[in-house]
Amino acid sequence: MKVLSIQSAVAYGHVGNSAAVFPLQRIGVEVMPVYTVNFSNHTGYGAWRGPMISPDDVSAVIAGIEDRGAFPQIDVVLSGYQGGEGIADVILDTVARVKAANPDAVYACDPVMGNAVSGCFVAPAIPVLLRERVVPAADIITPNQFELGFLTGTEPGDLASTLDSVDAARAMGPRTVLVTSVARPERPTGTIEMLAVDDTGAWIVRTPHIPMKANGSGDVTAALFTAHYRRTADAADALARTTSSVFDLLTRTHASGERELQLVESQESYAHPRMQFTVERVR
């Protein structure tokens, strides 16, 4: 499998491509990372150095990949955080060209906007751009519950309303939706859930909630789920594998006391997930 991943990159720590590439490689996926920024560290620190890469330069890198004749071999185009409006045009154009070269290719979009605690943390134009142009072009999306609500103009809360919101998202274009960080009120205290839905059904998985903020964990989740799902077309299996790997990554990170993901130290969790959580069919 080959993935063209258009995301940010940092030298210190793990977010964007700096979080997604290694786990994908560790499960045997060939990744072509294209950077949208090249920062010293993620912006959550409040200070960083390095350039935001212009859409023209991002496009030029992708054109160079196309010149090598790689597009017919690309199975997945993956995108995450979009720092500026112009990058969406580059991504959408790339998706169209890759799919023209390989009609079996899919586009997986992590529509990064914010979360229920901090609200939206992207430029005001980005959520509208994602909702109106980017998400409709995607085959797979991986929003959290807050982002799902914004995309669909709904308020997902319990399982029934979250499934309704997923159906509204799927009506926009993407056939497969992974909802990360589902916090329905009926779940047991101290737990968190993820929900995966495609044309064949809907599945939920519950894990203990690890009390930490982990920048980059969503990027790892989106990358692993997309790769597993593209490989098997089995949403329940992809959900189980991804949940196992990410839970063990977060557990190791929390135990370390470090702020950054213990990405390399957790590599066996990607290659050989323990499959320790039960996935329940809910539809």
PDB file of C-alpha atoms in Angstrom:
ATOM      1  CA  MET A   1       0.000   0.000   0.000  1.00  0.00           C
ATOM      2  CA  LYS A   2       1.163   3.530  -0.802  1.00  0.00           C
ATOM      3  CA  VAL A   3      -0.096   6.651   0.940  1.00  0.00           C
ATOM      4  CA  LEU A   4       0.419  10.262  -0.117  1.00  0.00           C
ATOM      5  CA  SER A   5       0.170  12.173   3.165  1.00  0.00           C
ATOM      6  CA  ILE A   6      -0.234  15.950   2.928  1.00  0.00           C
ATOM      7  CA  GLN A   7       0.207  17.331   6.437  1.00  0.00           C
ATOM      8  CA  SER A   8       2.297  19.508   8.718  1.00  0.00           C
ATOM      9  CA  ALA A   9       5.696  18.466  10.015  1.00  0.00           C
ATOM     10  CA  VAL A  10       7.661  19.316  13.148  1.00  0.00           C
ATOM     11  CA  ALA A  11      11.272  18.615  14.067  1.00  0.00           C
ATOM     12  CA  TYR A  12      10.607  18.326  17.815  1.00  0.00           C
ATOM     13  CA  GLY A  13       7.789  16.013  18.845  1.00  0.00           C
ATOM     14  CA  HIS A  14       5.095  14.290  16.875  1.00  0.00           C
ATOM     15  CA  VAL A  15       2.141  15.894  15.108  1.00  0.00           C
ATOM     16  CA  GLY A  16       0.930  15.805  11.509  1.00  0.00           C
ATOM     17  CA  ASN A  17       3.224  13.810   9.267  1.00  0.00           C
ATOM     18  CA  SER A  18       5.716  13.639  12.125  1.00  0.00           C
ATOM     19  CA  ALA A  19       3.102  11.560  13.961  1.00  0.00           C
ATOM     20  CA  ALA A  20       1.492   9.668  11.074  1.00  0.00           C
ATOM     21  CA  VAL A  21       4.411   8.494   8.940  1.00  0.00           C
ATOM     22  CA  PHE A  22       6.281   6.194  11.319  1.00  0.00           C
ATOM     23  CA  PRO A  23       3.257   4.175  12.531  1.00  0.00           C
ATOM     24  CA  LEU A  24       2.232   3.673   8.903  1.00  0.00           C
ATOM     25  CA  GLN A  25       5.718   2.534   7.973  1.00  0.00           C
ATOM     26  CA  ARG A  26       5.773   0.194  10.967  1.00  0.00           C
ATOM     27  CA  ILE A  27       2.690  -1.628   9.638  1.00  0.00           C
ATOM     28  CA  GLY A  28       4.253  -1.969   6.200  1.00  0.00           C
ATOM     29  CA  VAL A  29       2.849   1.060   4.384  1.00  0.00           C
ATOM     30  CA  GLU A  30       4.969   3.081   1.952  1.00  0.00           C
ATOM     31  CA  VAL A  31       4.414   6.768   2.725  1.00  0.00           C
ATOM     32  CA  MET A  32       5.137   9.814   0.591  1.00  0.00           C
ATOM     33  CA  PRO A  33       4.998  12.708   3.083  1.00  0.00           C
ATOM     34  CA  VAL A  34       4.360  16.177   1.702  1.00  0.00           C
ATOM     35  CA  TYR A  35       4.771  18.977   4.246  1.00  0.00           C
ATOM     36  CA  THR A  36       2.455  21.967   4.560  1.00  0.00           C
ATOM     37  CA  VAL A  37       4.565  23.532   7.318  1.00  0.00           C
ATOM     38  CA  ASN A  38       8.044  22.743   8.611  1.00  0.00           C
ATOM     39  CA  PHE A  39       7.981  23.970  12.192  1.00  0.00           C
ATOM     40  CA  SER A  40      10.370  23.427  15.074  1.00  0.00           C
ATOM     41  CA  ASN A  41       7.488  22.142  17.257  1.00  0.00           C
ATOM     42  CA  HIS A  42       3.702  22.150  17.373  1.00  0.00           C
ATOM     43  CA  THR A  43       1.960  25.423  18.060  1.00  0.00           C
ATOM     44  CA  GLY A  44       0.508  24.262  21.371  1.00  0.00           C
ATOM     45  CA  TYR A  45       3.732  25.414  23.013  1.00  0.00           C
ATOM     46  CA  GLY A  46       2.813  29.008  22.172  1.00  0.00           C
ATOM     47  CA  ALA A  47       6.110  29.635  20.359  1.00  0.00           C
ATOM     48  CA  TRP A  48       7.672  27.958  17.356  1.00  0.00           C
ATOM     49  CA  ARG A  49      10.028  28.633  14.481  1.00  0.00           C
ATOM     50  CA  GLY A  50      10.087  27.669  10.849  1.00  0.00           C
ATOM     51  CA  PRO A  51       8.105  28.291   7.684  1.00  0.00           C
ATOM     52  CA  MET A  52       4.574  27.698   6.601  1.00  0.00           C
ATOM     53  CA  ILE A  53       4.996  26.302   3.096  1.00  0.00           C
ATOM     54  CA  SER A  54       3.102  28.141   0.390  1.00  0.00           C
ATOM     55  CA  PRO A  55       0.401  26.297  -1.543  1.00  0.00           C
ATOM     56  CA  ASP A  56       2.435  26.787  -4.725  1.00  0.00           C
ATOM     57  CA  ASP A  57       5.441  25.071  -3.158  1.00  0.00           C
ATOM     58  CA  VAL A  58       3.299  22.218  -1.811  1.00  0.00           C
ATOM     59  CA  SER A  59       1.811  21.824  -5.264  1.00  0.00           C
ATOM     60  CA  ALA A  60       5.279  21.796  -6.817  1.00  0.00           C
ATOM     61  CA  VAL A  61       6.405  18.937  -4.564  1.00  0.00           C
ATOM     62  CA  ILE A  62       3.308  16.946  -5.493  1.00  0.00           C
ATOM     63  CA  ALA A  63       3.861  17.673  -9.182  1.00  0.00           C
ATOM     64  CA  GLY A  64       7.375  16.298  -8.805  1.00  0.00           C
ATOM     65  CA  ILE A  65       5.942  13.085  -7.357  1.00  0.00           C
ATOM     66  CA  GLU A  66       3.552  12.909 -10.307  1.00  0.00           C
ATOM     67  CA  ASP A  67       6.500  13.400 -12.686  1.00  0.00           C
ATOM     68  CA  ARG A  68       8.027  10.222 -11.288  1.00  0.00           C
ATOM     69  CA  GLY A  69       4.946   8.296 -12.446  1.00  0.00           C
ATOM     70  CA  ALA A  70       3.825   7.529  -8.887  1.00  0.00           C
ATOM     71  CA  PHE A  71       0.158   8.506  -9.059  1.00  0.00           C
ATOM     72  CA  PRO A  72      -1.173   5.185 -10.479  1.00  0.00           C
ATOM     73  CA  GLN A  73       0.380   3.369  -7.483  1.00  0.00           C
ATOM     74  CA  ILE A  74      -1.092   5.635  -4.787  1.00  0.00           C
ATOM     75  CA  ASP A  75      -3.844   3.899  -2.816  1.00  0.00           C
ATOM     76  CA  VAL A  76      -4.671   6.691  -0.363  1.00  0.00           C
ATOM     77  CA  VAL A  77      -4.390  10.465  -0.211  1.00  0.00           C
ATOM     78  CA  LEU A  78      -4.407  11.489   3.454  1.00  0.00           C
ATOM     79  CA  SER A  79      -4.769  15.021   4.797  1.00  0.00           C
ATOM     80  CA  GLY A  80      -4.989  16.533   8.269  1.00  0.00           C
ATOM     81  CA  TYR A  81      -4.695  20.003   9.775  1.00  0.00           C
ATOM     82  CA  GLN A  82      -4.993  22.726   7.148  1.00  0.00           C
ATOM     83  CA  GLY A  83      -3.294  25.899   8.280  1.00  0.00           C
ATOM     84  CA  GLY A  84      -4.500  28.132   5.461  1.00  0.00           C
ATOM     85  CA  GLU A  85      -7.251  28.298   2.862  1.00  0.00           C
ATOM     86  CA  GLY A  86      -5.021  27.779  -0.168  1.00  0.00           C
ATOM     87  CA  ILE A  87      -3.888  24.296   0.789  1.00  0.00           C
ATOM     88  CA  ALA A  88      -7.415  22.912   0.296  1.00  0.00           C
ATOM     89  CA  ASP A  89      -7.260  23.699  -3.414  1.00  0.00           C
ATOM     90  CA  VAL A  90      -3.955  21.834  -3.660  1.00  0.00           C
ATOM     91  CA  ILE A  91      -5.346  18.805  -1.822  1.00  0.00           C
ATOM     92  CA  LEU A  92      -8.552  18.654  -3.846  1.00  0.00           C
ATOM     93  CA  ASP A  93      -6.653  19.010  -7.123  1.00  0.00           C
ATOM     94  CA  THR A  94      -4.243  16.271  -6.030  1.00  0.00           C
ATOM     95  CA  VAL A  95      -7.100  13.944  -5.088  1.00  0.00           C
ATOM     96  CA  ALA A  96      -8.706  14.458  -8.488  1.00  0.00           C
ATOM     97  CA  ARG A  97      -5.444  13.752 -10.331  1.00  0.00           C
ATOM     98  CA  VAL A  98      -4.582  10.700  -8.241  1.00  0.00           C
ATOM     99  CA  LYS A  99      -8.062   9.245  -8.758  1.00  0.00           C
ATOM    100  CA  ALA A 100      -7.791   9.877 -12.496  1.00  0.00           C
ATOM    101  CA  ALA A 101      -4.565   7.854 -12.494  1.00  0.00           C
ATOM    102  CA  ASN A 102      -5.927   5.199 -10.101  1.00  0.00           C
ATOM    103  CA  PRO A 103      -9.736   5.002  -9.847  1.00  0.00           C
ATOM    104  CA  ASP A 104      -9.417   2.686  -6.836  1.00  0.00           C
ATOM    105  CA  ALA A 105      -7.593   5.322  -4.764  1.00  0.00           C
ATOM    106  CA  VAL A 106      -9.408   6.878  -1.803  1.00  0.00           C
ATOM    107  CA  TYR A 107      -9.174  10.226  -0.061  1.00  0.00           C
ATOM    108  CA  ALA A 108      -9.103  10.216   3.751  1.00  0.00           C
ATOM    109  CA  CYS A 109      -9.626  13.573   5.437  1.00  0.00           C
ATOM    110  CA  ASP A 110      -9.113  14.321   9.114  1.00  0.00           C
ATOM    111  CA  PRO A 111     -11.211  17.526   9.342  1.00  0.00           C
ATOM    112  CA  VAL A 112      -9.237  19.168  12.131  1.00  0.00           C
ATOM    113  CA  MET A 113     -11.119  22.126  13.611  1.00  0.00           C
ATOM    114  CA  GLY A 114     -11.125  21.871  17.387  1.00  0.00           C
ATOM    115  CA  ASN A 115     -12.730  20.030  20.258  1.00  0.00           C
ATOM    116  CA  ALA A 116     -15.460  20.352  22.841  1.00  0.00           C
ATOM    117  CA  VAL A 117     -13.090  21.759  25.481  1.00  0.00           C
ATOM    118  CA  SER A 118     -11.279  24.479  23.533  1.00  0.00           C
ATOM    119  CA  GLY A 119     -13.742  25.057  20.672  1.00  0.00           C
ATOM    120  CA  CYS A 120     -12.436  25.837  17.181  1.00  0.00           C
ATOM    121  CA  PHE A 121      -8.719  26.597  17.047  1.00  0.00           C
ATOM    122  CA  VAL A 122      -8.306  27.059  13.295  1.00  0.00           C
ATOM    123  CA  ALA A 123      -8.770  30.151  11.137  1.00  0.00           C
ATOM    124  CA  PRO A 124     -12.470  31.062  10.803  1.00  0.00           C
ATOM    125  CA  ALA A 125     -12.588  30.215   7.098  1.00  0.00           C
ATOM    126  CA  ILE A 126     -11.267  26.658   7.550  1.00  0.00           C
ATOM    127  CA  PRO A 127     -14.343  24.970   9.100  1.00  0.00           C
ATOM    128  CA  VAL A 128     -16.586  26.349   6.369  1.00  0.00           C
ATOM    129  CA  LEU A 129     -14.107  25.274   3.709  1.00  0.00           C
ATOM    130  CA  LEU A 130     -13.941  21.767   5.168  1.00  0.00           C
ATOM    131  CA  ARG A 131     -17.711  21.479   5.358  1.00  0.00           C
ATOM    132  CA  GLU A 132     -18.527  22.874   1.936  1.00  0.00           C
ATOM    133  CA  ARG A 133     -15.672  21.649  -0.265  1.00  0.00           C
ATOM    134  CA  VAL A 134     -13.234  19.238   1.339  1.00  0.00           C
ATOM    135  CA  VAL A 135     -15.407  16.745   3.233  1.00  0.00           C
ATOM    136  CA  PRO A 136     -17.787  16.223   0.273  1.00  0.00           C
ATOM    137  CA  ALA A 137     -14.782  15.090  -1.787  1.00  0.00           C
ATOM    138  CA  ALA A 138     -13.577  12.595   0.839  1.00  0.00           C
ATOM    139  CA  ASP A 139     -14.189   8.860   0.996  1.00  0.00           C
ATOM    140  CA  ILE A 140     -13.181   8.552   4.656  1.00  0.00           C
ATOM    141  CA  ILE A 141     -13.404  11.207   7.376  1.00  0.00           C
ATOM    142  CA  THR A 142     -12.186  10.997  10.966  1.00  0.00           C
ATOM    143  CA  PRO A 143     -13.782  13.839  12.969  1.00  0.00           C
ATOM    144  CA  ASN A 144     -14.125  13.967  16.717  1.00  0.00           C
ATOM    145  CA  GLN A 145     -17.631  14.394  18.084  1.00  0.00           C
ATOM    146  CA  PHE A 146     -17.348  18.196  18.180  1.00  0.00           C
ATOM    147  CA  GLU A 147     -16.142  18.372  14.571  1.00  0.00           C
ATOM    148  CA  LEU A 148     -18.875  15.977  13.462  1.00  0.00           C
ATOM    149  CA  GLY A 149     -21.480  18.313  14.933  1.00  0.00           C
ATOM    150  CA  PHE A 150     -20.074  21.348  13.162  1.00  0.00           C
ATOM    151  CA  LEU A 151     -19.806  19.608   9.820  1.00  0.00           C
ATOM    152  CA  THR A 152     -23.428  18.486   9.934  1.00  0.00           C
ATOM    153  CA  GLY A 153     -25.054  21.352  11.861  1.00  0.00           C
ATOM    154  CA  THR A 154     -26.169  18.875  14.516  1.00  0.00           C
ATOM    155  CA  GLU A 155     -25.524  18.249  18.216  1.00  0.00           C
ATOM    156  CA  PRO A 156     -24.386  14.648  18.625  1.00  0.00           C
ATOM    157  CA  GLY A 157     -24.615  13.524  22.229  1.00  0.00           C
ATOM    158  CA  ASP A 158     -25.980  10.071  22.947  1.00  0.00           C
ATOM    159  CA  LEU A 159     -25.458   7.112  20.634  1.00  0.00           C
ATOM    160  CA  ALA A 160     -28.653   7.648  18.635  1.00  0.00           C
ATOM    161  CA  SER A 161     -27.950  11.319  17.917  1.00  0.00           C
ATOM    162  CA  THR A 162     -24.307  10.577  17.082  1.00  0.00           C
ATOM    163  CA  LEU A 163     -25.385   7.934  14.576  1.00  0.00           C
ATOM    164  CA  ASP A 164     -27.849  10.437  13.087  1.00  0.00           C
ATOM    165  CA  SER A 165     -25.024  12.956  12.747  1.00  0.00           C
ATOM    166  CA  VAL A 166     -22.833  10.344  11.092  1.00  0.00           C
ATOM    167  CA  ASP A 167     -25.619   9.606   8.615  1.00  0.00           C
ATOM    168  CA  ALA A 168     -25.819  13.320   7.829  1.00  0.00           C
ATOM    169  CA  ALA A 169     -22.043  13.396   7.271  1.00  0.00           C
ATOM    170  CA  ARG A 170     -22.203  10.347   5.008  1.00  0.00           C
ATOM    171  CA  ALA A 171     -24.940  12.044   2.981  1.00  0.00           C
ATOM    172  CA  MET A 172     -22.421  14.820   2.249  1.00  0.00           C
ATOM    173  CA  GLY A 173     -20.141  12.395   0.373  1.00  0.00           C
ATOM    174  CA  PRO A 174     -17.829  10.251   2.514  1.00  0.00           C
ATOM    175  CA  ARG A 175     -19.060   6.688   2.910  1.00  0.00           C
ATOM    176  CA  THR A 176     -16.860   5.824   5.898  1.00  0.00           C
ATOM    177  CA  VAL A 177     -16.790   7.846   9.117  1.00  0.00           C
ATOM    178  CA  LEU A 178     -14.639   7.276  12.186  1.00  0.00           C
ATOM    179  CA  VAL A 179     -15.793   9.390  15.130  1.00  0.00           C
ATOM    180  CA  THR A 180     -12.990   9.753  17.646  1.00  0.00           C
ATOM    181  CA  SER A 181     -13.456  10.750  21.291  1.00  0.00           C
ATOM    182  CA  VAL A 182     -17.160   9.934  21.517  1.00  0.00           C
ATOM    183  CA  ALA A 183     -18.339  11.142  24.932  1.00  0.00           C
ATOM    184  CA  ARG A 184     -21.944   9.979  25.148  1.00  0.00           C
ATOM    185  CA  PRO A 185     -23.502  10.505  28.606  1.00  0.00           C
ATOM    186  CA  GLU A 186     -24.644   6.881  28.925  1.00  0.00           C
ATOM    187  CA  ARG A 187     -21.106   5.480  28.882  1.00  0.00           C
ATOM    188  CA  PRO A 188     -19.524   4.315  32.153  1.00  0.00           C
ATOM    189  CA  THR A 189     -17.599   6.929  34.104  1.00  0.00           C
ATOM    190  CA  GLY A 190     -13.907   7.118  33.244  1.00  0.00           C
ATOM    191  CA  THR A 191     -14.277   5.766  29.715  1.00  0.00           C
ATOM    192  CA  ILE A 192     -14.155   7.117  26.161  1.00  0.00           C
ATOM    193  CA  GLU A 193     -15.336   5.577  22.896  1.00  0.00           C
ATOM    194  CA  MET A 194     -14.744   5.545  19.148  1.00  0.00           C
ATOM    195  CA  LEU A 195     -17.389   4.817  16.531  1.00  0.00           C
ATOM    196  CA  ALA A 196     -16.879   3.563  12.969  1.00  0.00           C
ATOM    197  CA  VAL A 197     -19.625   3.526  10.343  1.00  0.00           C
ATOM    198  CA  ASP A 198     -19.651   2.436   6.707  1.00  0.00           C
ATOM    199  CA  ASP A 199     -22.121   0.911   4.255  1.00  0.00           C
ATOM    200  CA  THR A 200     -22.022  -2.432   6.068  1.00  0.00           C
ATOM    201  CA  GLY A 201     -22.836  -1.254   9.604  1.00  0.00           C
ATOM    202  CA  ALA A 202     -21.769   0.677  12.690  1.00  0.00           C
ATOM    203  CA  TRP A 203     -19.399  -0.372  15.499  1.00  0.00           C
ATOM    204  CA  ILE A 204     -18.345   1.188  18.788  1.00  0.00           C
ATOM    205  CA  VAL A 205     -15.432   0.428  21.084  1.00  0.00           C
ATOM    206  CA  ARG A 206     -14.862   1.618  24.657  1.00  0.00           C
ATOM    207  CA  THR A 207     -11.559   2.126  26.484  1.00  0.00           C
ATOM    208  CA  PRO A 208     -10.508   3.669  29.781  1.00  0.00           C
ATOM    209  CA  HIS A 209     -10.057   7.412  29.450  1.00  0.00           C
ATOM    210  CA  ILE A 210      -6.438   8.484  29.905  1.00  0.00           C
ATOM    211  CA  PRO A 211      -6.398  11.944  31.544  1.00  0.00           C
ATOM    212  CA  MET A 212      -3.933  13.777  29.345  1.00  0.00           C
ATOM    213  CA  LYS A 213      -3.760  16.065  26.357  1.00  0.00           C
ATOM    214  CA  ALA A 214      -1.839  14.285  23.628  1.00  0.00           C
ATOM    215  CA  ASN A 215      -1.069  16.425  20.596  1.00  0.00           C
ATOM    216  CA  GLY A 216      -0.725  14.221  17.538  1.00  0.00           C
ATOM    217  CA  SER A 217      -2.777  11.285  18.791  1.00  0.00           C
ATOM    218  CA  GLY A 218      -5.568  12.161  16.372  1.00  0.00           C
ATOM    219  CA  ASP A 219      -3.077  12.140  13.499  1.00  0.00           C
ATOM    220  CA  VAL A 220      -1.925   8.643  14.472  1.00  0.00           C
ATOM    221  CA  THR A 221      -5.535   7.492  14.818  1.00  0.00           C
ATOM    222  CA  ALA A 222      -6.566   8.790  11.395  1.00  0.00           C
ATOM    223  CA  ALA A 223      -3.517   7.294   9.702  1.00  0.00           C
ATOM    224  CA  LEU A 224      -3.787   3.827  11.257  1.00  0.00           C
ATOM    225  CA  PHE A 225      -7.539   3.515  10.799  1.00  0.00           C
ATOM    226  CA  THR A 226      -7.304   4.596   7.168  1.00  0.00           C
ATOM    227  CA  ALA A 227      -4.512   2.133   6.401  1.00  0.00           C
ATOM    228  CA  HIS A 228      -6.161  -0.813   8.154  1.00  0.00           C
ATOM    229  CA  TYR A 229      -9.504  -0.058   6.546  1.00  0.00           C
ATOM    230  CA  ARG A 230      -8.028   0.401   3.075  1.00  0.00           C
ATOM    231  CA  ARG A 231      -6.199  -2.897   3.443  1.00  0.00           C
ATOM    232  CA  THR A 232      -9.156  -5.010   4.651  1.00  0.00           C
ATOM    233  CA  ALA A 233     -12.373  -3.026   3.959  1.00  0.00           C
ATOM    234  CA  ASP A 234     -13.417  -4.241   7.441  1.00  0.00           C
ATOM    235  CA  ALA A 235     -14.446  -1.295   9.621  1.00  0.00           C
ATOM    236  CA  ALA A 236     -14.772  -3.357  12.799  1.00  0.00           C
ATOM    237  CA  ASP A 237     -11.289  -4.847  12.432  1.00  0.00           C
ATOM    238  CA  ALA A 238      -9.762  -1.473  11.551  1.00  0.00           C
ATOM    239  CA  LEU A 239     -11.449   0.049  14.603  1.00  0.00           C
ATOM    240  CA  ALA A 240     -10.179  -2.720  16.899  1.00  0.00           C
ATOM    241  CA  ARG A 241      -6.600  -2.504  15.631  1.00  0.00           C
ATOM    242  CA  THR A 242      -6.468   1.272  15.743  1.00  0.00           C
ATOM    243  CA  THR A 243      -7.973   1.463  19.218  1.00  0.00           C
ATOM    244  CA  SER A 244      -5.523  -1.081  20.598  1.00  0.00           C
ATOM    245  CA  SER A 245      -2.505   0.679  19.114  1.00  0.00           C
ATOM    246  CA  VAL A 246      -3.492   4.211  20.114  1.00  0.00           C
ATOM    247  CA  PHE A 247      -4.514   3.212  23.640  1.00  0.00           C
ATOM    248  CA  ASP A 248      -1.142   1.587  24.240  1.00  0.00           C
ATOM    249  CA  LEU A 249       0.630   4.611  22.746  1.00  0.00           C
ATOM    250  CA  LEU A 250      -1.246   6.947  25.085  1.00  0.00           C
ATOM    251  CA  THR A 251      -0.731   4.672  28.087  1.00  0.00           C
ATOM    252  CA  ARG A 252       3.025   4.613  27.493  1.00  0.00           C
ATOM    253  CA  THR A 253       3.100   8.387  26.948  1.00  0.00           C
ATOM    254  CA  HIS A 254       1.136   9.065  30.138  1.00  0.00           C
ATOM    255  CA  ALA A 255       3.382   6.773  32.160  1.00  0.00           C
ATOM    256  CA  SER A 256       6.492   8.501  30.817  1.00  0.00           C
ATOM    257  CA  GLY A 257       5.458  11.897  32.163  1.00  0.00           C
ATOM    258  CA  GLU A 258       6.535  13.444  28.862  1.00  0.00           C
ATOM    259  CA  ARG A 259       4.422  15.938  26.931  1.00  0.00           C
ATOM    260  CA  GLU A 260       5.217  14.478  23.516  1.00  0.00           C
ATOM    261  CA  LEU A 261       3.919  11.146  22.255  1.00  0.00           C
ATOM    262  CA  GLN A 262       6.246   8.219  22.905  1.00  0.00           C
ATOM    263  CA  LEU A 263       5.868   7.320  19.246  1.00  0.00           C
ATOM    264  CA  VAL A 264       9.002   5.306  18.600  1.00  0.00           C
ATOM    265  CA  GLU A 265       8.922   3.552  21.970  1.00  0.00           C
ATOM    266  CA  SER A 266       5.395   2.291  21.192  1.00  0.00           C
ATOM    267  CA  GLN A 267       6.176   0.830  17.792  1.00  0.00           C
ATOM    268  CA  GLU A 268       5.312  -2.771  18.687  1.00  0.00           C
ATOM    269  CA  SER A 269       1.791  -1.583  19.486  1.00  0.00           C
ATOM    270  CA  TYR A 270       1.307  -0.630  15.828  1.00  0.00           C
ATOM    271  CA  ALA A 271       2.957  -3.694  14.340  1.00  0.00           C
ATOM    272  CA  HIS A 272       1.362  -6.187  16.749  1.00  0.00           C
ATOM    273  CA  PRO A 273      -1.737  -4.657  18.381  1.00  0.00           C
ATOM    274  CA  ARG A 274      -2.939  -6.572  21.426  1.00  0.00           C
ATOM    275  CA  MET A 275      -6.610  -6.389  20.311  1.00  0.00           C
ATOM    276  CA  GLN A 276      -7.595  -6.032  23.964  1.00  0.00           C
ATOM    277  CA  PHE A 277     -10.909  -4.199  23.452  1.00  0.00           C
ATOM    278  CA  THR A 278     -14.240  -5.604  22.289  1.00  0.00           C
ATOM    279  CA  VAL A 279     -15.859  -3.924  19.311  1.00  0.00           C
ATOM    280  CA  GLU A 280     -19.663  -3.907  19.564  1.00  0.00           C
ATOM    281  CA  ARG A 281     -21.977  -3.712  16.574  1.00  0.00           C
ATOM    282  CA  VAL A 282     -24.604  -1.019  17.174  1.00  0.00           C
ATOM    283  CA  ARG A 283     -26.329  -1.065  13.788  1.00  0.00           C
TER     284      ARG A 283
END
